[in-house]
PDB file of C-alpha atoms in Angstrom:
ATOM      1  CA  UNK A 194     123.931 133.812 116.268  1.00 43.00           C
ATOM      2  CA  UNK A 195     123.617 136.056 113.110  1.00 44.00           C
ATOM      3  CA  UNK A 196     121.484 133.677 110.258  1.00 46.00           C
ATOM      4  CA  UNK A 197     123.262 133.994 106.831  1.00 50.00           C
ATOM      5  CA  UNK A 198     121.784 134.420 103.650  1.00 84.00           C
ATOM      6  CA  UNK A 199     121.783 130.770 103.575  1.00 92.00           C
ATOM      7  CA  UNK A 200     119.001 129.190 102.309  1.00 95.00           C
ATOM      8  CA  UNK A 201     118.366 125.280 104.597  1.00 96.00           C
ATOM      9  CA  UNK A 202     116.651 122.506 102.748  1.00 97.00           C
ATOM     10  CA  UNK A 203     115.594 119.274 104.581  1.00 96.00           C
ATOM     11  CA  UNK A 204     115.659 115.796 102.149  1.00 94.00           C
ATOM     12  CA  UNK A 205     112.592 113.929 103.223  1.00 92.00           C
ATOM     13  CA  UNK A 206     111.478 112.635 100.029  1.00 71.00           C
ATOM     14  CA  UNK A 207     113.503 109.338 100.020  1.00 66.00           C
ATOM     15  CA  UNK A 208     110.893 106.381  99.291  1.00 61.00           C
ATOM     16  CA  UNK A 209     111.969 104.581 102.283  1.00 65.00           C
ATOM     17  CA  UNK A 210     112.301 100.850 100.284  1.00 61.00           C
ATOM     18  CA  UNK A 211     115.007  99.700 102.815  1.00 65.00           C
ATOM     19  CA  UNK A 212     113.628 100.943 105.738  1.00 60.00           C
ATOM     20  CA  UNK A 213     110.369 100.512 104.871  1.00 60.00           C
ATOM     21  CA  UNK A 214     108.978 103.959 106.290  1.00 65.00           C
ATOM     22  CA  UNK A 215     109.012 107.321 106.143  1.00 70.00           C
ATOM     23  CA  UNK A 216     112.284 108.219 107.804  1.00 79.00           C
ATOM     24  CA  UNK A 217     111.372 111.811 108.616  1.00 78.00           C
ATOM     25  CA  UNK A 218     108.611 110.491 110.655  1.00 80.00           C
ATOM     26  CA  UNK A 219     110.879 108.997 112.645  1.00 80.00           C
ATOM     27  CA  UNK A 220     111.392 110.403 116.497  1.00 86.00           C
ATOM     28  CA  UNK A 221     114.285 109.984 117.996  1.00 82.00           C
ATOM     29  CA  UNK A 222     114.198 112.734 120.389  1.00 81.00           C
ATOM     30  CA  UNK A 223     110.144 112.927 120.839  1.00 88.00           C
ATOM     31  CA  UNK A 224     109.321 114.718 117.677  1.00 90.00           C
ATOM     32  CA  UNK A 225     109.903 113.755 114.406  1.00 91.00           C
ATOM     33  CA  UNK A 226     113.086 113.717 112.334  1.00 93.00           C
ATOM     34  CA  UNK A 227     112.317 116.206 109.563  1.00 93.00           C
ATOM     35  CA  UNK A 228     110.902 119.126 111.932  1.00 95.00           C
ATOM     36  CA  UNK A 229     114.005 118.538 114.149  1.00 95.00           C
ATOM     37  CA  UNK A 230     116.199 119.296 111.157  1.00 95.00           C
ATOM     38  CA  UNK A 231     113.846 121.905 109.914  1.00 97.00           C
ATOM     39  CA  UNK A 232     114.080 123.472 113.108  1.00 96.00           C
ATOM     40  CA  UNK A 233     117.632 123.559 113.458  1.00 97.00           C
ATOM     41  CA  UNK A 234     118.301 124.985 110.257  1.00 97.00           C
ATOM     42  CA  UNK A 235     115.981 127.571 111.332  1.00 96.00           C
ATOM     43  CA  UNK A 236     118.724 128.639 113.629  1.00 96.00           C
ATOM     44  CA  UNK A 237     121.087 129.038 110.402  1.00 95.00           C
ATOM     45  CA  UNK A 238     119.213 129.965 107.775  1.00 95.00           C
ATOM     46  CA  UNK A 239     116.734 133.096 106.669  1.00 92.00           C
ATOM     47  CA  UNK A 240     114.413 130.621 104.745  1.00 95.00           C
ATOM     48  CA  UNK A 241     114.118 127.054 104.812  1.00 97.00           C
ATOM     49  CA  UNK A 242     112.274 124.356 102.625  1.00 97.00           C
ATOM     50  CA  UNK A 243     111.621 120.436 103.018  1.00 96.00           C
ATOM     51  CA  UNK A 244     112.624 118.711  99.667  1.00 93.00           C
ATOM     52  CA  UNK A 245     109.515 116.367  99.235  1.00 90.00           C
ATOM     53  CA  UNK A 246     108.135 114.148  96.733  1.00 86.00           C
ATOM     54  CA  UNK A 247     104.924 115.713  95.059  1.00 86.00           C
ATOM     55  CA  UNK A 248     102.865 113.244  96.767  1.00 86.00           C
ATOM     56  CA  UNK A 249     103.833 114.092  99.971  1.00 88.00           C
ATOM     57  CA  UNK A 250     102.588 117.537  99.644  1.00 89.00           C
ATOM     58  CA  UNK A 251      99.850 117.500 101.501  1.00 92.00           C
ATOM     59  CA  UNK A 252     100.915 114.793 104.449  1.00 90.00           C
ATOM     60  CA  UNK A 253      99.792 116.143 107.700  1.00 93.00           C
ATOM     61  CA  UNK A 254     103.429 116.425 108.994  1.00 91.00           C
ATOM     62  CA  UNK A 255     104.858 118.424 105.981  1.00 92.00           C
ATOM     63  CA  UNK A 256     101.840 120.402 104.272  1.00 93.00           C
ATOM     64  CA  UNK A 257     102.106 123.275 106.564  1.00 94.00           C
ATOM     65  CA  UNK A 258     105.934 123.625 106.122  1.00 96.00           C
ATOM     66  CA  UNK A 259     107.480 125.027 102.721  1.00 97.00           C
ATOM     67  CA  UNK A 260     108.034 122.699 100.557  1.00 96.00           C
ATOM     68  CA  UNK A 261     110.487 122.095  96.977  1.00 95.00           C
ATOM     69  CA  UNK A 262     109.330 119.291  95.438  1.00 92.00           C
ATOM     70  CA  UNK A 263     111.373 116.893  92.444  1.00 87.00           C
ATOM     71  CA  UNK A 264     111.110 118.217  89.097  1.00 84.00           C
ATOM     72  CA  UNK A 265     110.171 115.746  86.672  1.00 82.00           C
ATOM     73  CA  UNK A 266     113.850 115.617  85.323  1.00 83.00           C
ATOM     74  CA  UNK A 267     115.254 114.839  88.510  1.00 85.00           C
ATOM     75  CA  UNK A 268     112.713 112.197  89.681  1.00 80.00           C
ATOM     76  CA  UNK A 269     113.803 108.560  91.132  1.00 82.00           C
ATOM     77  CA  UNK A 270     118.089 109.589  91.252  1.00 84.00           C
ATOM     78  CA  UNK A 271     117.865 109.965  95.208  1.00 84.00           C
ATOM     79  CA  UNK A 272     119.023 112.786  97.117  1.00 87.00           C
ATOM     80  CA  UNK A 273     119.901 114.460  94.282  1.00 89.00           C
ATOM     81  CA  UNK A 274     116.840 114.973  93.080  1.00 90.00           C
ATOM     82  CA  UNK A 275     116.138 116.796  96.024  1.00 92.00           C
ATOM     83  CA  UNK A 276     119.177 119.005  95.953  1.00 93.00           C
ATOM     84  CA  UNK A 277     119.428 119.512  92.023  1.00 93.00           C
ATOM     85  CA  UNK A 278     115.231 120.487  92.543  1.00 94.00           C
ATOM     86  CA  UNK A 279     116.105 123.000  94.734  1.00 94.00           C
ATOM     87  CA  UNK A 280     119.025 124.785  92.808  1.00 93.00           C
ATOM     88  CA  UNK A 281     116.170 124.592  89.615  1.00 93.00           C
ATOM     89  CA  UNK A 282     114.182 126.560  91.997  1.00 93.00           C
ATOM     90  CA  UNK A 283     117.029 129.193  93.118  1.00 91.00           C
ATOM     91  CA  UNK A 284     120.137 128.892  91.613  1.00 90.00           C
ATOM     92  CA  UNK A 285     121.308 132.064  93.496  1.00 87.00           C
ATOM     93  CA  UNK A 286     121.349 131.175  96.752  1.00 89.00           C
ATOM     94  CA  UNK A 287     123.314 129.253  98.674  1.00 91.00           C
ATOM     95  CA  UNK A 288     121.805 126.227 100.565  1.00 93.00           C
ATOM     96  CA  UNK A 289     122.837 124.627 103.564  1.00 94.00           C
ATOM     97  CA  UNK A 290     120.953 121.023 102.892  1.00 95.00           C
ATOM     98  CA  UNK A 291     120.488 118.249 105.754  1.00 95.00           C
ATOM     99  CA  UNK A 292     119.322 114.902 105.071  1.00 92.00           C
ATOM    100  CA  UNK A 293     116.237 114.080 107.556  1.00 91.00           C
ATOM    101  CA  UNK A 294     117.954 110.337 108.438  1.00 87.00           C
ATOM    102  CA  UNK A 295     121.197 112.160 110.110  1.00 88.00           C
ATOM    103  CA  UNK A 296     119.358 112.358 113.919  1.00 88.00           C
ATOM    104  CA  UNK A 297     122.563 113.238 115.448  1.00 89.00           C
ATOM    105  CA  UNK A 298     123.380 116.261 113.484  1.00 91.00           C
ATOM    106  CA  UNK A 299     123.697 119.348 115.833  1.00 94.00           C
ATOM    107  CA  UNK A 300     124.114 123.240 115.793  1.00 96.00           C
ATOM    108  CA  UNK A 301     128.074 122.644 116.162  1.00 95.00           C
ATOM    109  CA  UNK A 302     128.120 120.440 113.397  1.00 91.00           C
ATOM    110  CA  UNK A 303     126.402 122.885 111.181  1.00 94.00           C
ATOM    111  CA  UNK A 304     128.459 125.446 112.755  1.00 94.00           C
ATOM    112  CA  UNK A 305     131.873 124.059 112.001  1.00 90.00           C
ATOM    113  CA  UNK A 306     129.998 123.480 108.396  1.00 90.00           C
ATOM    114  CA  UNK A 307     129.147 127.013 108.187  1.00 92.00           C
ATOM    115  CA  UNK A 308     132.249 128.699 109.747  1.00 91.00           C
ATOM    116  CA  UNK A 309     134.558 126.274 106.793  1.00 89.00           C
ATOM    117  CA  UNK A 310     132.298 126.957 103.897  1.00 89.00           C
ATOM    118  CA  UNK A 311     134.791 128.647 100.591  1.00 86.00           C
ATOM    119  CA  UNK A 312     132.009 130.322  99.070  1.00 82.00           C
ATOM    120  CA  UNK A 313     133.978 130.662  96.136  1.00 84.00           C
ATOM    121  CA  UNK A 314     133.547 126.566  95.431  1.00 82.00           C
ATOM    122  CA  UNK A 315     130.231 125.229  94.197  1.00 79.00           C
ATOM    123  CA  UNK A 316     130.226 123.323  97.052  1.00 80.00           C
ATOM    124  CA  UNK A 317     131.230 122.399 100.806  1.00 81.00           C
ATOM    125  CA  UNK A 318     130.505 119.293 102.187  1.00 80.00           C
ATOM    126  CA  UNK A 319     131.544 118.068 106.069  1.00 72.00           C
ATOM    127  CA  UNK A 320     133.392 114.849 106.090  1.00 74.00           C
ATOM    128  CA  UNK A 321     133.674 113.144 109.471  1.00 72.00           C
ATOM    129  CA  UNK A 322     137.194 112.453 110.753  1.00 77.00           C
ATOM    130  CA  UNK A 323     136.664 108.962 111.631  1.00 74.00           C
ATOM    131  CA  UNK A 324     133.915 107.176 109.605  1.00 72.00           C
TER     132      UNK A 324
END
């Protein structure tokens, strides 16, 4: 599988109020959430980033991992923040993002994602057929 000149970021900086925890610490699969993602955009991508608060820079789990982290103007507004943060930070490339709370994500799905992007739009987003 030939990477792109895609560029993956992984949104773990969510503050968790609902759940109550970190969700990219979460293992579903016997290691946690946000290195599975970061993994599999690995598979996709030449570079990839997690999208973390500035306070979790230095978190065992994420401090050895590349990191984008909110810009002041896009603070507290969610996954945005994340996303709008890392277009700041390279507005040239194109980025394949994955929220770190989507554990049942796979290479297909990115894939099909991938193989149906119009890089002449701003964006492409996948939209399940049944949900």
């Amino acid at each position: 599988m030939e990477k792109l000149k895609l560029t993956g970021l992984v949104l773990v900086g969510g503050q968790s109020r609902r759940m109550g925890q970190d969700k990219g610490k979460l293992k579903y699969s016997g290691k946690e959430q946000a290195l599975v993602c970061f993994d599999l955009l690995k598979k996709f991508c030449a570079n990839v980033f997690l999208s973390t608060r500035e306070e979790q820079r230095d978190d065992p789990l994420y401090k050895n991992h590349p990191q984008i982290h909110d810009h002041t103007s896009y603070q507290n507004i969610g996954p945005l923040g994340g996303i709008l943060s890392a277009f700041a930070t390279n507005p040239q490339t194109p980025w394949l993002v994955l929220g770190c709370d989507l554990p049942f994500v796979d290479e297909q799905t990115l894939q099909f994602l991938i193989d149906h992007r119009d890089s002449s739009q701003i964006a492409t987003a996948y939209r399940s057929s049944y949900d």
